[in-house]
GROMACS .gro file of C-alpha atoms in nm:
model
  472
    1UNK     CA    1  -0.885  -1.281  -7.552
    2UNK     CA    2  -1.090  -0.945  -7.510
    3UNK     CA    3  -1.399  -1.149  -7.466
    4UNK     CA    4  -1.241  -1.356  -7.193
    5UNK     CA    5  -1.122  -1.049  -7.014
    6UNK     CA    6  -1.473  -0.901  -7.023
    7UNK     CA    7  -1.623  -1.222  -6.881
    8UNK     CA    8  -1.363  -1.239  -6.619
    9UNK     CA    9  -1.420  -0.890  -6.503
   10UNK     CA   10  -1.808  -0.947  -6.497
   11UNK     CA   11  -1.751  -1.248  -6.299
   12UNK     CA   12  -1.557  -1.050  -6.045
   13UNK     CA   13  -1.811  -0.781  -6.020
   14UNK     CA   14  -2.093  -1.022  -5.965
   15UNK     CA   15  -1.905  -1.203  -5.692
   16UNK     CA   16  -1.840  -0.876  -5.512
   17UNK     CA   17  -2.209  -0.779  -5.544
   18UNK     CA   18  -2.323  -1.117  -5.431
   19UNK     CA   19  -2.066  -1.124  -5.113
   20UNK     CA   20  -2.166  -0.760  -5.034
   21UNK     CA   21  -2.541  -0.847  -5.038
   22UNK     CA   22  -2.471  -1.141  -4.792
   23UNK     CA   23  -2.264  -0.913  -4.567
   24UNK     CA   24  -2.519  -0.643  -4.555
   25UNK     CA   25  -2.793  -0.897  -4.503
   26UNK     CA   26  -2.596  -1.049  -4.217
   27UNK     CA   27  -2.532  -0.716  -4.027
   28UNK     CA   28  -2.915  -0.627  -4.088
   29UNK     CA   29  -3.022  -0.940  -3.914
   30UNK     CA   30  -2.745  -0.958  -3.652
   31UNK     CA   31  -2.707  -0.586  -3.582
   32UNK     CA   32  -2.335  -0.624  -3.608
   33UNK     CA   33  -2.274  -0.298  -3.761
   34UNK     CA   34  -2.557  -0.112  -3.596
   35UNK     CA   35  -2.533   0.077  -3.258
   36UNK     CA   36  -2.577  -0.161  -2.969
   37UNK     CA   37  -2.809  -0.092  -2.696
   38UNK     CA   38  -2.774  -0.145  -2.314
   39UNK     CA   39  -2.985  -0.066  -2.012
   40UNK     CA   40  -2.827   0.009  -1.677
   41UNK     CA   41  -3.044   0.024  -1.368
   42UNK     CA   42  -2.881   0.178  -1.031
   43UNK     CA   43  -3.055   0.067  -0.725
   44UNK     CA   44  -2.879   0.306  -0.474
   45UNK     CA   45  -3.023   0.129  -0.178
   46UNK     CA   46  -2.839  -0.199  -0.258
   47UNK     CA   47  -2.482  -0.149  -0.158
   48UNK     CA   48  -2.203  -0.395  -0.208
   49UNK     CA   49  -1.915  -0.276   0.018
   50UNK     CA   50  -1.707   0.020  -0.010
   51UNK     CA   51  -1.504   0.150  -0.307
   52UNK     CA   52  -1.132   0.066  -0.248
   53UNK     CA   53  -0.873   0.358  -0.307
   54UNK     CA   54  -0.697   0.174  -0.584
   55UNK     CA   55  -0.597   0.475  -0.792
   56UNK     CA   56  -0.232   0.514  -0.666
   57UNK     CA   57   0.049   0.606  -0.883
   58UNK     CA   58   0.424   0.526  -0.929
   59UNK     CA   59   0.625   0.827  -0.864
   60UNK     CA   60   0.573   1.207  -0.862
   61UNK     CA   61   0.408   1.450  -0.789
   62UNK     CA   62   0.748   1.637  -0.837
   63UNK     CA   63   0.991   1.496  -1.084
   64UNK     CA   64   1.247   1.591  -1.347
   65UNK     CA   65   1.486   1.711  -1.096
   66UNK     CA   66   1.761   1.945  -1.232
   67UNK     CA   67   1.982   2.214  -1.084
   68UNK     CA   68   1.759   2.204  -0.762
   69UNK     CA   69   1.447   2.242  -0.954
   70UNK     CA   70   1.165   2.042  -1.066
   71UNK     CA   71   1.043   2.017  -1.438
   72UNK     CA   72   0.733   1.893  -1.333
   73UNK     CA   73   0.516   1.949  -1.042
   74UNK     CA   74   0.147   1.762  -1.047
   75UNK     CA   75   0.091   1.832  -0.675
   76UNK     CA   76  -0.245   2.017  -0.740
   77UNK     CA   77  -0.348   1.729  -0.983
   78UNK     CA   78  -0.261   1.456  -0.728
   79UNK     CA   79  -0.460   1.641  -0.460
   80UNK     CA   80  -0.763   1.693  -0.686
   81UNK     CA   81  -0.774   1.332  -0.766
   82UNK     CA   82  -0.715   1.213  -0.422
   83UNK     CA   83  -0.415   1.000  -0.503
   84UNK     CA   84  -0.399   0.773  -0.203
   85UNK     CA   85  -0.053   0.616  -0.230
   86UNK     CA   86   0.270   0.685  -0.422
   87UNK     CA   87   0.524   0.409  -0.475
   88UNK     CA   88   0.881   0.498  -0.531
   89UNK     CA   89   1.046   0.285  -0.801
   90UNK     CA   90   1.252   0.395  -1.096
   91UNK     CA   91   1.225   0.714  -0.914
   92UNK     CA   92   1.401   0.998  -1.118
   93UNK     CA   93   1.505   0.750  -1.383
   94UNK     CA   94   1.763   0.623  -1.460
   95UNK     CA   95   1.928   0.496  -1.132
   96UNK     CA   96   1.769   0.773  -0.925
   97UNK     CA   97   2.015   1.015  -1.074
   98UNK     CA   98   2.246   0.864  -0.816
   99UNK     CA   99   2.061   1.095  -0.566
  100UNK     CA  100   1.715   0.954  -0.502
  101UNK     CA  101   1.549   0.667  -0.319
  102UNK     CA  102   1.787   0.373  -0.434
  103UNK     CA  103   2.002   0.208  -0.190
  104UNK     CA  104   2.313   0.304  -0.369
  105UNK     CA  105   2.196   0.671  -0.363
  106UNK     CA  106   2.116   0.668   0.006
  107UNK     CA  107   2.411   0.451   0.130
  108UNK     CA  108   2.682   0.509  -0.155
  109UNK     CA  109   2.974   0.352   0.009
  110UNK     CA  110   2.865   0.006   0.126
  111UNK     CA  111   3.206  -0.027   0.326
  112UNK     CA  112   3.081   0.220   0.582
  113UNK     CA  113   2.921   0.149   0.914
  114UNK     CA  114   2.538   0.128   0.890
  115UNK     CA  115   2.499   0.287   1.228
  116UNK     CA  116   2.686   0.603   1.133
  117UNK     CA  117   2.444   0.872   1.011
  118UNK     CA  118   2.733   1.048   0.814
  119UNK     CA  119   2.744   0.734   0.598
  120UNK     CA  120   2.406   0.834   0.449
  121UNK     CA  121   2.287   1.077   0.188
  122UNK     CA  122   1.917   1.153   0.248
  123UNK     CA  123   1.894   1.519   0.116
  124UNK     CA  124   1.716   1.455  -0.234
  125UNK     CA  125   1.525   1.162  -0.112
  126UNK     CA  126   1.393   1.373   0.177
  127UNK     CA  127   1.267   1.610  -0.085
  128UNK     CA  128   1.097   1.358  -0.278
  129UNK     CA  129   0.925   1.200   0.014
  130UNK     CA  130   0.822   1.528   0.141
  131UNK     CA  131   0.665   1.619  -0.186
  132UNK     CA  132   0.448   1.286  -0.163
  133UNK     CA  133   0.328   1.339   0.177
  134UNK     CA  134   0.241   1.717   0.093
  135UNK     CA  135  -0.007   1.587  -0.163
  136UNK     CA  136  -0.170   1.401   0.091
  137UNK     CA  137  -0.072   1.046  -0.024
  138UNK     CA  138   0.085   0.769   0.154
  139UNK     CA  139   0.421   0.625   0.042
  140UNK     CA  140   0.528   0.276  -0.059
  141UNK     CA  141   0.885   0.293  -0.028
  142UNK     CA  142   1.077   0.043  -0.248
  143UNK     CA  143   1.389  -0.073  -0.078
  144UNK     CA  144   1.637  -0.173  -0.361
  145UNK     CA  145   1.738  -0.046  -0.702
  146UNK     CA  146   1.602   0.083  -1.014
  147UNK     CA  147   1.597  -0.123  -1.331
  148UNK     CA  148   1.915  -0.142  -1.540
  149UNK     CA  149   1.886  -0.187  -1.928
  150UNK     CA  150   2.243  -0.102  -1.971
  151UNK     CA  151   2.379  -0.447  -1.943
  152UNK     CA  152   2.639  -0.319  -1.683
  153UNK     CA  153   2.447  -0.455  -1.395
  154UNK     CA  154   2.618  -0.209  -1.173
  155UNK     CA  155   2.354  -0.193  -0.885
  156UNK     CA  156   2.143  -0.490  -0.940
  157UNK     CA  157   2.368  -0.766  -0.826
  158UNK     CA  158   2.295  -0.929  -0.490
  159UNK     CA  159   2.457  -0.722  -0.209
  160UNK     CA  160   2.780  -0.872  -0.078
  161UNK     CA  161   2.644  -0.879   0.279
  162UNK     CA  162   2.274  -0.967   0.305
  163UNK     CA  163   2.272  -0.863   0.684
  164UNK     CA  164   2.446  -0.536   0.651
  165UNK     CA  165   2.203  -0.449   0.366
  166UNK     CA  166   1.914  -0.526   0.582
  167UNK     CA  167   2.061  -0.294   0.866
  168UNK     CA  168   2.084  -0.023   0.603
  169UNK     CA  169   1.713  -0.068   0.510
  170UNK     CA  170   1.625  -0.059   0.890
  171UNK     CA  171   1.795   0.271   0.920
  172UNK     CA  172   1.613   0.419   0.625
  173UNK     CA  173   1.309   0.322   0.797
  174UNK     CA  174   1.414   0.462   1.122
  175UNK     CA  175   1.511   0.793   0.935
  176UNK     CA  176   1.152   0.853   0.785
  177UNK     CA  177   0.950   0.706   1.066
  178UNK     CA  178   1.152   0.757   1.393
  179UNK     CA  179   1.336   1.078   1.308
  180UNK     CA  180   1.695   0.918   1.322
  181UNK     CA  181   1.970   1.115   1.151
  182UNK     CA  182   1.754   1.449   1.150
  183UNK     CA  183   1.485   1.251   1.008
  184UNK     CA  184   1.102   1.231   1.026
  185UNK     CA  185   0.797   1.105   1.177
  186UNK     CA  186   0.604   1.005   0.837
  187UNK     CA  187   0.472   0.661   0.984
  188UNK     CA  188   0.533   0.522   0.628
  189UNK     CA  189   0.346   0.189   0.638
  190UNK     CA  190   0.444   0.002   0.309
  191UNK     CA  191   0.803  -0.106   0.282
  192UNK     CA  192   0.874  -0.321  -0.043
  193UNK     CA  193   1.204  -0.520  -0.052
  194UNK     CA  194   1.346  -0.510  -0.398
  195UNK     CA  195   1.160  -0.528  -0.738
  196UNK     CA  196   1.100  -0.808  -0.975
  197UNK     CA  197   1.372  -1.033  -0.886
  198UNK     CA  198   1.284  -1.270  -1.157
  199UNK     CA  199   1.387  -1.004  -1.410
  200UNK     CA  200   1.752  -1.023  -1.526
  201UNK     CA  201   1.745  -0.645  -1.568
  202UNK     CA  202   1.648  -0.613  -1.184
  203UNK     CA  203   1.848  -0.898  -1.019
  204UNK     CA  204   2.132  -1.097  -1.140
  205UNK     CA  205   2.133  -1.341  -0.847
  206UNK     CA  206   1.922  -1.649  -0.819
  207UNK     CA  207   1.568  -1.708  -0.702
  208UNK     CA  208   1.714  -1.858  -0.388
  209UNK     CA  209   1.944  -1.553  -0.325
  210UNK     CA  210   1.654  -1.337  -0.336
  211UNK     CA  211   1.441  -1.533  -0.095
  212UNK     CA  212   1.727  -1.527   0.158
  213UNK     CA  213   1.771  -1.145   0.109
  214UNK     CA  214   1.405  -1.098   0.156
  215UNK     CA  215   1.396  -1.322   0.469
  216UNK     CA  216   1.677  -1.147   0.650
  217UNK     CA  217   1.556  -0.798   0.568
  218UNK     CA  218   1.178  -0.863   0.649
  219UNK     CA  219   1.279  -1.026   0.988
  220UNK     CA  220   1.494  -0.740   1.099
  221UNK     CA  221   1.230  -0.472   0.965
  222UNK     CA  222   0.951  -0.646   1.171
  223UNK     CA  223   1.159  -0.696   1.471
  224UNK     CA  224   1.250  -0.335   1.502
  225UNK     CA  225   0.929  -0.184   1.367
  226UNK     CA  226   0.650  -0.421   1.413
  227UNK     CA  227   0.393  -0.141   1.318
  228UNK     CA  228   0.508  -0.139   0.942
  229UNK     CA  229   0.403  -0.361   0.644
  230UNK     CA  230   0.669  -0.548   0.476
  231UNK     CA  231   0.646  -0.699   0.127
  232UNK     CA  232   0.820  -0.874  -0.148
  233UNK     CA  233   0.941  -0.708  -0.454
  234UNK     CA  234   0.674  -0.700  -0.737
  235UNK     CA  235   0.658  -1.024  -0.908
  236UNK     CA  236   0.574  -1.034  -1.286
  237UNK     CA  237   0.424  -1.387  -1.287
  238UNK     CA  238   0.235  -1.634  -1.072
  239UNK     CA  239   0.522  -1.881  -1.129
  240UNK     CA  240   0.773  -1.652  -0.963
  241UNK     CA  241   0.529  -1.581  -0.657
  242UNK     CA  242   0.457  -1.944  -0.613
  243UNK     CA  243   0.840  -2.013  -0.582
  244UNK     CA  244   0.895  -1.723  -0.347
  245UNK     CA  245   0.582  -1.836  -0.108
  246UNK     CA  246   0.695  -2.180  -0.124
  247UNK     CA  247   1.046  -2.103  -0.013
  248UNK     CA  248   0.964  -1.863   0.260
  249UNK     CA  249   0.688  -2.076   0.395
  250UNK     CA  250   0.930  -2.373   0.427
  251UNK     CA  251   1.160  -2.177   0.637
  252UNK     CA  252   1.239  -2.301   1.001
  253UNK     CA  253   1.226  -1.955   1.122
  254UNK     CA  254   0.910  -1.754   1.033
  255UNK     CA  255   0.921  -1.499   0.753
  256UNK     CA  256   0.686  -1.214   0.762
  257UNK     CA  257   0.503  -1.107   0.461
  258UNK     CA  258   0.234  -0.842   0.509
  259UNK     CA  259   0.171  -0.779   0.149
  260UNK     CA  260   0.250  -0.947  -0.182
  261UNK     CA  261   0.355  -0.703  -0.441
  262UNK     CA  262   0.287  -0.812  -0.804
  263UNK     CA  263   0.287  -0.652  -1.159
  264UNK     CA  264   0.064  -0.680  -1.448
  265UNK     CA  265   0.100  -0.532  -1.798
  266UNK     CA  266  -0.172  -0.621  -2.066
  267UNK     CA  267  -0.429  -0.502  -2.312
  268UNK     CA  268  -0.707  -0.674  -2.138
  269UNK     CA  269  -0.830  -0.491  -1.826
  270UNK     CA  270  -1.070  -0.791  -1.748
  271UNK     CA  271  -0.769  -1.009  -1.681
  272UNK     CA  272  -0.676  -0.831  -1.360
  273UNK     CA  273  -0.971  -1.030  -1.194
  274UNK     CA  274  -0.829  -1.376  -1.267
  275UNK     CA  275  -0.462  -1.266  -1.211
  276UNK     CA  276  -0.545  -1.127  -0.864
  277UNK     CA  277  -0.752  -1.450  -0.775
  278UNK     CA  278  -0.457  -1.658  -0.878
  279UNK     CA  279  -0.224  -1.439  -0.642
  280UNK     CA  280  -0.471  -1.463  -0.363
  281UNK     CA  281  -0.510  -1.838  -0.394
  282UNK     CA  282  -0.133  -1.876  -0.377
  283UNK     CA  283  -0.111  -1.665  -0.066
  284UNK     CA  284  -0.393  -1.865   0.110
  285UNK     CA  285  -0.235  -2.201  -0.008
  286UNK     CA  286   0.093  -2.124   0.165
  287UNK     CA  287  -0.054  -1.990   0.471
  288UNK     CA  288  -0.047  -1.604   0.410
  289UNK     CA  289  -0.426  -1.548   0.438
  290UNK     CA  290  -0.385  -1.205   0.596
  291UNK     CA  291  -0.140  -1.088   0.353
  292UNK     CA  292  -0.249  -0.796   0.118
  293UNK     CA  293  -0.219  -0.797  -0.255
  294UNK     CA  294  -0.046  -0.487  -0.401
  295UNK     CA  295  -0.069  -0.454  -0.767
  296UNK     CA  296   0.232  -0.218  -0.751
  297UNK     CA  297   0.287  -0.174  -1.152
  298UNK     CA  298  -0.005  -0.190  -1.410
  299UNK     CA  299  -0.043  -0.035  -1.748
  300UNK     CA  300  -0.147  -0.126  -2.109
  301UNK     CA  301   0.086  -0.352  -2.310
  302UNK     CA  302  -0.013  -0.591  -2.578
  303UNK     CA  303   0.361  -0.703  -2.651
  304UNK     CA  304   0.692  -0.671  -2.483
  305UNK     CA  305   0.857  -0.676  -2.836
  306UNK     CA  306   0.645  -0.361  -2.944
  307UNK     CA  307   0.679  -0.106  -2.667
  308UNK     CA  308   0.628   0.192  -2.928
  309UNK     CA  309   0.289   0.063  -3.000
  310UNK     CA  310   0.209   0.022  -2.630
  311UNK     CA  311   0.331   0.381  -2.564
  312UNK     CA  312   0.118   0.532  -2.848
  313UNK     CA  313  -0.185   0.354  -2.684
  314UNK     CA  314  -0.112   0.487  -2.341
  315UNK     CA  315  -0.094   0.839  -2.478
  316UNK     CA  316  -0.438   0.804  -2.660
  317UNK     CA  317  -0.798   0.784  -2.572
  318UNK     CA  318  -0.766   0.401  -2.578
  319UNK     CA  319  -0.510   0.419  -2.312
  320UNK     CA  320  -0.741   0.653  -2.091
  321UNK     CA  321  -1.045   0.389  -2.154
  322UNK     CA  322  -0.799   0.125  -2.050
  323UNK     CA  323  -0.727   0.296  -1.716
  324UNK     CA  324  -1.092   0.340  -1.637
  325UNK     CA  325  -1.162  -0.028  -1.720
  326UNK     CA  326  -0.866  -0.145  -1.510
  327UNK     CA  327  -0.987   0.033  -1.207
  328UNK     CA  328  -1.330  -0.084  -1.248
  329UNK     CA  329  -1.214  -0.447  -1.267
  330UNK     CA  330  -0.975  -0.408  -0.975
  331UNK     CA  331  -1.245  -0.297  -0.761
  332UNK     CA  332  -1.422  -0.641  -0.791
  333UNK     CA  333  -1.098  -0.831  -0.745
  334UNK     CA  334  -0.916  -0.935  -0.443
  335UNK     CA  335  -0.672  -0.631  -0.467
  336UNK     CA  336  -0.594  -0.413  -0.171
  337UNK     CA  337  -0.396  -0.140  -0.326
  338UNK     CA  338  -0.256  -0.057  -0.677
  339UNK     CA  339  -0.016   0.204  -0.826
  340UNK     CA  340  -0.032   0.275  -1.182
  341UNK     CA  341   0.316   0.298  -1.372
  342UNK     CA  342   0.397   0.575  -1.404
  343UNK     CA  343   0.363   0.943  -1.327
  344UNK     CA  344   0.702   1.124  -1.357
  345UNK     CA  345   0.870   1.337  -1.585
  346UNK     CA  346   1.108   1.076  -1.724
  347UNK     CA  347   0.820   0.879  -1.869
  348UNK     CA  348   0.598   1.154  -2.026
  349UNK     CA  349   0.524   1.043  -2.364
  350UNK     CA  350   0.596   0.670  -2.284
  351UNK     CA  351   0.458   0.503  -1.964
  352UNK     CA  352   0.279   0.811  -1.828
  353UNK     CA  353  -0.075   0.848  -2.001
  354UNK     CA  354  -0.198   1.102  -1.733
  355UNK     CA  355  -0.015   1.421  -1.835
  356UNK     CA  356   0.130   1.556  -2.178
  357UNK     CA  357   0.471   1.686  -2.225
  358UNK     CA  358   0.370   2.032  -2.076
  359UNK     CA  359   0.227   1.860  -1.775
  360UNK     CA  360  -0.140   1.921  -1.874
  361UNK     CA  361  -0.382   1.647  -1.764
  362UNK     CA  362  -0.490   1.407  -2.030
  363UNK     CA  363  -0.801   1.191  -2.047
  364UNK     CA  364  -0.612   0.910  -1.850
  365UNK     CA  365  -0.587   1.145  -1.553
  366UNK     CA  366  -0.972   1.211  -1.579
  367UNK     CA  367  -1.032   0.835  -1.534
  368UNK     CA  368  -0.812   0.878  -1.194
  369UNK     CA  369  -1.013   1.185  -1.092
  370UNK     CA  370  -1.351   1.036  -1.155
  371UNK     CA  371  -1.268   0.708  -0.963
  372UNK     CA  372  -1.172   0.944  -0.690
  373UNK     CA  373  -1.519   1.076  -0.696
  374UNK     CA  374  -1.655   0.723  -0.640
  375UNK     CA  375  -1.412   0.672  -0.344
  376UNK     CA  376  -1.550   0.993  -0.198
  377UNK     CA  377  -1.914   0.879  -0.231
  378UNK     CA  378  -1.788   0.550  -0.048
  379UNK     CA  379  -2.050   0.281  -0.097
  380UNK     CA  380  -2.035   0.057  -0.391
  381UNK     CA  381  -2.389  -0.004  -0.538
  382UNK     CA  382  -2.515  -0.285  -0.769
  383UNK     CA  383  -2.559  -0.199  -1.135
  384UNK     CA  384  -2.798  -0.412  -1.308
  385UNK     CA  385  -2.686  -0.417  -1.679
  386UNK     CA  386  -2.908  -0.572  -1.952
  387UNK     CA  387  -2.871  -0.582  -2.331
  388UNK     CA  388  -2.545  -0.540  -2.525
  389UNK     CA  389  -2.305  -0.494  -2.237
  390UNK     CA  390  -1.988  -0.645  -2.411
  391UNK     CA  391  -1.691  -0.412  -2.378
  392UNK     CA  392  -1.872  -0.185  -2.108
  393UNK     CA  393  -1.699  -0.145  -1.776
  394UNK     CA  394  -1.904   0.017  -1.514
  395UNK     CA  395  -1.890   0.094  -1.138
  396UNK     CA  396  -2.129   0.267  -0.926
  397UNK     CA  397  -2.136   0.447  -0.579
  398UNK     CA  398  -2.371   0.635  -0.370
  399UNK     CA  399  -2.394   0.818  -0.050
  400UNK     CA  400  -2.693   1.005   0.100
  401UNK     CA  401  -2.905   1.038  -0.211
  402UNK     CA  402  -2.612   1.109  -0.446
  403UNK     CA  403  -2.465   0.861  -0.681
  404UNK     CA  404  -2.196   0.827  -0.936
  405UNK     CA  405  -2.128   0.604  -1.213
  406UNK     CA  406  -1.802   0.557  -1.391
  407UNK     CA  407  -1.829   0.402  -1.747
  408UNK     CA  408  -1.628   0.335  -2.022
  409UNK     CA  409  -1.647   0.122  -2.357
  410UNK     CA  410  -1.323  -0.070  -2.414
  411UNK     CA  411  -1.205  -0.336  -2.635
  412UNK     CA  412  -0.846  -0.451  -2.676
  413UNK     CA  413  -0.874  -0.392  -3.046
  414UNK     CA  414  -1.154  -0.290  -3.294
  415UNK     CA  415  -1.268  -0.577  -3.496
  416UNK     CA  416  -1.410  -0.513  -3.850
  417UNK     CA  417  -1.740  -0.630  -3.751
  418UNK     CA  418  -1.758  -0.471  -3.415
  419UNK     CA  419  -1.981  -0.195  -3.332
  420UNK     CA  420  -1.797   0.140  -3.243
  421UNK     CA  421  -2.105   0.292  -3.040
  422UNK     CA  422  -2.297   0.189  -2.756
  423UNK     CA  423  -2.636   0.339  -2.705
  424UNK     CA  424  -2.713   0.333  -2.326
  425UNK     CA  425  -3.006   0.407  -2.128
  426UNK     CA  426  -2.950   0.456  -1.747
  427UNK     CA  427  -3.249   0.435  -1.509
  428UNK     CA  428  -3.264   0.534  -1.141
  429UNK     CA  429  -3.525   0.515  -0.849
  430UNK     CA  430  -3.826   0.748  -0.875
  431UNK     CA  431  -3.656   0.978  -0.607
  432UNK     CA  432  -3.379   1.091  -0.841
  433UNK     CA  433  -3.476   1.423  -1.025
  434UNK     CA  434  -3.147   1.549  -1.179
  435UNK     CA  435  -2.872   1.364  -1.379
  436UNK     CA  436  -2.546   1.507  -1.508
  437UNK     CA  437  -2.351   1.310  -1.784
  438UNK     CA  438  -2.008   1.408  -1.855
  439UNK     CA  439  -1.820   1.236  -2.144
  440UNK     CA  440  -1.455   1.262  -2.209
  441UNK     CA  441  -1.215   1.160  -2.479
  442UNK     CA  442  -0.892   1.240  -2.619
  443UNK     CA  443  -1.029   1.570  -2.796
  444UNK     CA  444  -1.205   1.663  -2.465
  445UNK     CA  445  -1.005   1.534  -2.183
  446UNK     CA  446  -1.178   1.701  -1.905
  447UNK     CA  447  -1.517   1.617  -2.051
  448UNK     CA  448  -1.835   1.792  -2.180
  449UNK     CA  449  -2.132   1.789  -1.947
  450UNK     CA  450  -2.505   1.756  -2.011
  451UNK     CA  451  -2.776   1.802  -1.741
  452UNK     CA  452  -3.102   1.620  -1.776
  453UNK     CA  453  -3.427   1.657  -1.547
  454UNK     CA  454  -3.571   1.314  -1.442
  455UNK     CA  455  -3.465   0.973  -1.318
  456UNK     CA  456  -3.361   0.836  -1.666
  457UNK     CA  457  -3.103   0.941  -1.936
  458UNK     CA  458  -2.996   0.819  -2.277
  459UNK     CA  459  -2.650   0.855  -2.423
  460UNK     CA  460  -2.418   0.741  -2.696
  461UNK     CA  461  -2.061   0.621  -2.588
  462UNK     CA  462  -1.811   0.584  -2.854
  463UNK     CA  463  -1.551   0.318  -2.833
  464UNK     CA  464  -1.276   0.448  -2.567
  465UNK     CA  465  -1.499   0.724  -2.432
  466UNK     CA  466  -1.531   0.776  -2.073
  467UNK     CA  467  -1.841   0.895  -1.891
  468UNK     CA  468  -1.927   0.988  -1.548
  469UNK     CA  469  -2.296   1.017  -1.450
  470UNK     CA  470  -2.397   1.186  -1.133
  471UNK     CA  471  -2.751   1.162  -1.011
  472UNK     CA  472  -2.919   1.333  -0.721
   0.00000   0.00000   0.00000
């Protein structure tokens, strides 16, 4: 028995050594465990259009309203990152605290006359919109209600009178753009009608009822304010968008649609390209060739049944890398505007990967700030990438002899045989004489910089690192 045990153990040991030898021989010949090399060449004379300001955010910069004060004020950071647009949905969650943005907050008694200014409660929403405009951002105003997970469906049922609801919305537009009811002249362009009507936590009516509500409201808003842009409530799926577009395009009376609002949560940032193309094809198919695509909600998600895992990633360096990779992909996709979900106090530690619980910027915010640097440069430039570029997301811009390159190394998950390092050589034309490389991660969210004289540089990029490379 003892001899059998010894021979068994010896056999297991031999098998382990044999398999290990095969493994290391394989990795030595394929380089699977070695650092992977890539070469990038930026020809700043070859431009490819302009960098689109896609780094919008849902909510903020002021949030967490309590006793006439704000728990979080990120105005300075929004300004520093040049946040171009802020969408107001799920604002001051839940239910707008019965004070902000939602129709039931602004027009609390639906039995009242929509022409009567005293029937409206604008005070807190006025403060919120003022904070957005003070940051320099545009507003995408969602007309509707916040999501309701309570099961009570208090505010997400179809309005009892679609025409009257549309009139209320028109008066809200009039208040913020035309000065009605002691209002303002903000010239808010984007007005989104409802949100995710295919989601039972957002709309308890049928798809046909939503299409009817949209059609009535869009017509009234465009008849009274032809200068604004009206769009559908953010759709989660191409199937929902297909039904909506098919329905409104078949109407005997024209239904205006200036932008199609859509949402995508994923762990694969490269998928935004195919998703946006599918939405663009649908719009073109149904005759809305001039309608914009607004990706009005986006963030990391691998599984709706495991939100805790998603929130942990969103708070991490991987979440920051995802943001950078997504913005890079969106630039080359048919997306006209985009707003990350979310930037408000209520979602610190969950959906907000930009700031920590004290409001200090994280590496995710740095991705937004560096993307803004590309926007300021303006002209997108071609980047010739050679070698091992799998998992590398990169976007370059230039202007008058200066250039910037946003770079990240992202993978949805790290495989056992995957390399966790990319060795990268970046080359520029001979006239470049100075290169500054800044690398950021979870431990160094603002980044650590290195200055190199010459027209080429080499760096190592760890998995989920962000890098911004300036050359002049």
